[in-house]
Coordinates of C-alpha atoms and ligand atoms in Angstrom, one line a residue:
M1 CA 137.2 67.6 8.8
T2 CA 135.6 69.6 6.0
S3 CA 131.9 70.4 5.2
I4 CA 131.5 67.8 2.8
L5 CA 129.8 65.4 6.1
N6 CA 127.3 63.0 6.5
A7 CA 126.4 64.5 10.6
D8 CA 123.2 64.3 12.0
L9 CA 123.0 65.6 15.3
H10 CA 119.3 66.8 15.4
C11 CA 116.9 63.5 16.1
H12 CA 114.3 61.9 19.1
S13 CA 114.1 59.0 19.9
V14 CA 111.3 57.0 23.3
V15 CA 112.9 58.8 25.9
S16 CA 110.9 62.0 24.9
D17 CA 108.8 61.8 21.4
G18 CA 110.3 60.3 18.9
T19 CA 109.1 56.9 18.5
L20 CA 112.6 54.6 18.3
T21 CA 114.6 53.3 20.8
P22 CA 118.4 54.9 20.8
E23 CA 119.2 52.4 19.5
A24 CA 117.1 51.3 16.4
L25 CA 117.8 55.1 15.8
A26 CA 121.8 54.3 15.7
L27 CA 121.3 51.2 13.3
R28 CA 119.3 53.2 10.7
A29 CA 121.7 56.0 11.0
K30 CA 124.6 53.6 10.1
A31 CA 122.6 51.7 7.3
N32 CA 121.9 55.8 6.1
G33 CA 125.1 56.9 5.4
V34 CA 125.8 59.2 9.1
E35 CA 129.0 59.7 9.4
L36 CA 128.9 61.5 12.8
W37 CA 125.7 61.8 15.2
A38 CA 123.4 62.7 18.4
L39 CA 120.9 62.3 20.2
T40 CA 118.6 65.5 20.9
D41 CA 116.3 64.6 22.9
H42 CA 113.3 67.3 24.7
D43 CA 114.5 68.9 28.0
E44 CA 116.2 65.6 28.4
I45 CA 119.6 63.7 28.7
G46 CA 118.3 59.6 30.2
G47 CA 119.0 57.9 26.2
Q48 CA 122.9 60.1 26.1
L49 CA 124.9 56.6 27.9
R50 CA 122.9 54.2 25.6
A51 CA 123.0 56.2 22.6
A52 CA 126.3 56.5 22.6
A53 CA 127.4 52.9 23.4
A54 CA 125.1 51.2 21.1
A55 CA 127.0 54.4 18.0
K56 CA 130.3 52.6 19.3
E57 CA 128.1 49.5 18.9
V58 CA 128.2 50.2 14.6
G59 CA 131.2 51.6 14.0
L60 CA 129.2 55.5 14.5
R61 CA 131.1 58.4 16.0
Y62 CA 128.4 60.0 18.4
L63 CA 128.3 63.5 20.1
T64 CA 126.0 63.7 23.2
G65 CA 123.2 66.1 22.6
V66 CA 120.2 67.5 23.8
E67 CA 117.1 70.5 22.7
I68 CA 116.7 73.2 25.6
S69 CA 113.3 74.2 25.2
V70 CA 113.3 77.7 25.7
T71 CA 110.7 81.3 26.1
F72 CA 112.3 84.4 24.6
A73 CA 109.3 87.1 22.9
N74 CA 106.6 85.4 24.4
E75 CA 107.2 81.9 21.2
T76 CA 108.5 78.4 22.3
V77 CA 112.4 78.5 20.7
H78 CA 114.4 75.5 20.8
I79 CA 118.0 75.6 22.2
V80 CA 119.7 72.4 21.0
G81 CA 123.4 71.5 23.0
L82 CA 125.7 68.8 21.4
G83 CA 129.4 67.7 23.4
F84 CA 128.3 68.8 27.0
D85 CA 129.4 66.4 29.4
A86 CA 126.3 63.9 30.7
T87 CA 126.8 63.7 34.0
D88 CA 128.0 67.4 34.7
P89 CA 124.9 68.2 37.2
R90 CA 124.7 71.6 36.7
I91 CA 122.5 70.0 32.9
T92 CA 120.7 67.0 34.4
E93 CA 119.8 69.6 37.5
G94 CA 118.4 71.6 34.8
L95 CA 116.9 69.9 32.3
Q96 CA 114.9 67.8 35.3
A97 CA 114.1 71.7 36.5
T98 CA 112.8 72.5 33.3
R99 CA 110.7 68.7 32.9
G100 CA 108.8 70.1 36.2
G101 CA 105.8 71.4 34.8
R102 CA 105.0 68.9 32.0
G103 CA 103.5 66.6 34.1
Q104 CA 100.7 70.0 34.8
R105 CA 100.7 71.2 31.7
A106 CA 99.3 68.0 30.7
Q107 CA 96.2 67.9 33.0
E108 CA 95.2 71.0 31.8
M109 CA 95.7 70.4 28.2
S110 CA 93.1 66.8 28.5
A111 CA 90.8 69.1 30.6
Q112 CA 90.7 72.0 27.7
L113 CA 90.4 69.0 25.5
A114 CA 87.8 67.8 27.6
K115 CA 85.1 70.7 26.8
V116 CA 85.1 70.5 23.1
G117 CA 84.0 66.9 23.0
I118 CA 87.7 64.6 23.6
H119 CA 88.0 62.9 27.1
G120 CA 90.5 61.3 28.2
A121 CA 93.6 62.6 26.7
Y122 CA 95.7 62.3 29.5
E123 CA 95.8 59.4 29.5
G124 CA 94.8 58.4 26.2
A125 CA 98.7 60.2 25.4
L126 CA 100.3 59.2 28.4
R127 CA 99.8 55.2 26.2
F128 CA 102.7 56.8 23.7
V129 CA 105.0 58.2 26.4
G130 CA 108.4 56.2 27.1
N131 CA 109.4 58.3 29.4
P132 CA 106.8 60.2 32.6
E133 CA 108.8 63.4 33.4
L134 CA 108.6 63.7 29.2
I135 CA 104.7 64.3 27.9
S136 CA 104.3 66.3 25.1
R137 CA 101.9 67.9 22.8
T138 CA 103.0 65.2 19.7
H139 CA 101.8 62.3 22.7
F140 CA 98.9 64.0 22.4
A141 CA 98.5 64.1 18.8
R142 CA 99.7 60.8 18.6
F143 CA 96.0 60.4 20.7
L144 CA 93.7 62.3 18.7
V145 CA 95.1 60.3 15.3
E146 CA 94.9 57.1 17.2
S147 CA 91.4 57.7 18.3
G148 CA 90.1 59.2 14.5
V149 CA 89.5 62.8 16.3
C150 CA 92.2 63.8 13.0
R151 CA 93.9 61.9 9.9
D152 CA 97.5 63.4 10.8
T153 CA 99.8 64.7 13.7
P154 CA 99.9 67.9 11.8
E155 CA 95.7 67.9 11.9
V156 CA 96.0 67.8 15.1
F157 CA 98.5 71.1 16.3
R158 CA 96.4 73.2 13.2
K159 CA 93.4 71.5 14.2
Y160 CA 93.9 71.2 18.6
L161 CA 97.2 72.4 19.5
T162 CA 98.5 75.2 18.7
D163 CA 98.5 79.1 20.4
G164 CA 94.9 80.2 19.9
K165 CA 93.0 75.9 19.6
P166 CA 91.0 74.9 22.3
G167 CA 94.1 71.9 23.5
F168 CA 96.3 74.1 23.1
V169 CA 98.5 75.9 27.0
P170 CA 101.1 78.6 27.6
H171 CA 103.9 77.2 29.3
R172 CA 107.3 79.3 30.9
W173 CA 110.2 76.9 29.7
A174 CA 114.2 77.7 30.8
S175 CA 115.3 81.4 29.6
L176 CA 117.6 80.9 26.4
Q177 CA 120.4 82.2 29.2
Q178 CA 119.6 79.6 31.7
A179 CA 120.0 76.6 28.6
V180 CA 122.9 78.0 26.8
Q181 CA 125.0 78.5 30.0
W182 CA 123.6 75.0 30.8
I183 CA 124.9 73.3 28.0
T184 CA 128.9 75.5 28.3
D185 CA 129.3 75.5 31.4
C186 CA 129.4 71.6 30.9
G187 CA 131.5 71.8 28.2
G188 CA 129.5 71.8 25.1
L189 CA 128.2 74.2 22.4
A190 CA 125.0 75.9 22.4
V191 CA 123.0 76.2 18.5
I192 CA 119.7 78.1 17.5
A193 CA 117.5 74.9 16.4
H194 CA 115.3 74.9 13.2
P195 CA 115.4 79.5 13.1
G196 CA 113.0 79.5 10.3
R197 CA 110.4 78.2 12.2
Y198 CA 110.1 80.5 15.1
R199 CA 106.7 82.7 13.9
F200 CA 109.2 86.8 14.2
T201 CA 109.8 89.8 13.0
A202 CA 112.9 90.6 11.5
N203 CA 114.2 92.3 14.9
E204 CA 112.1 90.1 17.7
Q205 CA 114.4 87.6 14.9
Y206 CA 118.4 89.4 15.4
A207 CA 118.0 90.1 19.0
L208 CA 117.6 86.3 19.6
F209 CA 120.9 86.0 17.8
S210 CA 122.0 88.5 19.4
E211 CA 121.3 87.8 22.7
F212 CA 122.3 84.5 21.9
K213 CA 125.2 85.2 20.9
A214 CA 126.1 87.5 24.3
H215 CA 124.8 84.2 26.7
G216 CA 128.1 82.3 25.1
G217 CA 125.6 80.4 22.3
Q218 CA 127.5 79.6 18.8
A219 CA 125.3 77.7 16.3
V220 CA 123.0 78.1 14.1
E221 CA 120.6 75.3 12.2
V222 CA 121.6 76.1 9.0
V223 CA 120.0 72.3 6.9
T224 CA 117.4 71.1 8.2
G225 CA 114.6 69.8 8.1
S226 CA 112.2 71.7 9.3
H227 CA 114.0 74.1 6.5
S228 CA 113.4 74.6 3.5
P229 CA 116.3 74.9 0.7
S230 CA 115.5 78.9 0.6
E231 CA 116.0 78.7 4.5
Y232 CA 119.5 76.8 3.6
V233 CA 120.6 79.8 2.0
T234 CA 119.3 82.4 4.5
Y235 CA 120.5 80.7 7.5
A236 CA 123.6 81.0 6.1
D237 CA 123.8 84.4 6.0
M238 CA 122.6 85.0 9.5
A239 CA 125.2 82.9 10.0
K240 CA 128.4 84.9 8.4
E241 CA 126.7 87.6 9.5
F242 CA 126.9 87.1 13.1
G243 CA 130.0 84.9 13.4
L244 CA 127.9 81.9 13.9
A245 CA 128.8 78.1 13.4
A246 CA 126.4 75.4 11.7
S247 CA 125.0 72.6 12.7
R248 CA 123.2 70.2 10.7
G249 CA 120.8 67.9 11.3
S250 CA 117.2 66.0 10.4
D251 CA 113.9 66.7 13.7
F252 CA 114.2 63.3 12.8
H253 CA 111.0 61.4 14.8
S254 CA 109.1 57.9 13.6
P255 CA 109.1 56.5 10.6
D256 CA 105.2 57.0 10.7
E257 CA 105.5 61.1 10.5
S258 CA 109.2 62.2 10.0
H259 CA 108.8 63.6 6.5
T260 CA 113.1 64.0 6.5
D261 CA 114.7 60.6 7.9
L262 CA 118.0 60.6 9.6
G263 CA 121.4 61.3 6.9
A264 CA 119.1 62.6 4.4
L265 CA 119.4 65.6 4.0
P266 CA 122.0 68.0 1.6
Y267 CA 125.4 69.3 2.7
L268 CA 126.1 72.0 4.7
S269 CA 127.8 75.6 2.4
G270 CA 131.8 74.8 2.2
E271 CA 131.6 78.6 3.1
L272 CA 130.5 78.0 6.7
T273 CA 132.6 76.7 10.2
P274 CA 130.3 73.6 10.5
V275 CA 129.3 72.7 14.4
W276 CA 132.2 69.1 13.6
E277 CA 135.1 71.7 13.5
L278 CA 134.1 73.2 16.7
L279 CA 134.1 70.2 18.6
A280 CA 136.3 67.9 17.0
H281 CA 137.6 67.1 20.8
R282 CA 134.3 66.1 21.8
I283 CA 133.2 63.2 19.6
Q284 CA 133.2 59.9 20.8
Ligands
AMP301 P1 106.3 70.7 22.9 O1 107.5 70.5 23.6 O2 105.0 69.5 24.8 O3 105.4 71.7 23.4 O4 105.8 69.5 22.2 C1 106.3 70.3 21.0 C2 106.8 68.7 19.6 O5 105.9 68.9 19.6 C3 107.7 69.4 18.4 O6 109.3 69.3 19.6 C4 107.3 68.5 17.5 O7 108.0 67.5 17.6 C5 106.5 68.6 17.4 N1 105.3 69.8 16.9 C6 105.4 70.7 17.3 N2 104.2 71.1 16.1 C7 104.1 71.0 14.6 C8 103.0 71.1 13.7 N3 102.6 71.3 14.0 N4 103.4 69.5 13.5 C9 103.4 68.4 14.2 N5 104.4 67.8 15.1 C10 105.0 69.6 16.0
MN302 MN1 109.5 66.8 19.0
MN303 MN1 112.6 71.6 18.0
MN304 MN1 114.5 69.0 17.8

């Protein structure tokens, strides 16, 4: 398979912080011309069977997917896993453990927001949650928009939910090694998600790429809804420098919130090794 493929290997459903069901996403991906799809919910693979079945129904090739939250150099980094066996207990148990802290974190976020006069945020956020094990900052953001505190979700993150702001609660996620291992132990391939989004120094970024590679990570997202065109070039160069394959994905969450729709991205450059070439045997 060539790099000229409309692959969308990063998006979210109601099983994490997206607003569409896996079935609706499969239909939307197909309608948008996607040729190979993966649903990558945060820290959760409960939607994988539904997504694979829906993909088959609409005639769309499918790879299993997940996006794992990791703490690296005191920052949250996301590692996408593709093509793993979603029934293997090593990944299901690892993810269950890492999801565990979300409930407590949400209660603490709510208590902090109450101190700045925003009451009932936990209960409010819960109304937007599709999966009780997966309450995320996005659900708080939707509640704060609905209740008129902010105009849109980026404003909520800017004013309340990022480091140093009143509703931010630091959290320790899985380690980089754990995330890469859960994915690769189960036959999958680990991908550094949207590297352009982390606020790392050049040294920290170098450490992330080298350690990721040392743990068995094999790819990096180059073309993503979170990158600017100049970052496509930067991370294509990083992929080549570190001998990593390249991935492509919109990171679509919702028709109302996401600026990049499923499948609506430039193709990967022909000089990169696309992840789907390494995962040909895992495509359903
Ligand atoms: P959590 O895993 O609960 O920390 O939530 C992280 C999610 O919040 C990400 O996956 C994004 O969907 C969303 N998010 C993070 N930063 C922003 C932002 N600045 N604007 C809008 N959404 C954001
Ligand atoms: Mn998200
Ligand atoms: Mn992410
Ligand atoms: Mn994502």
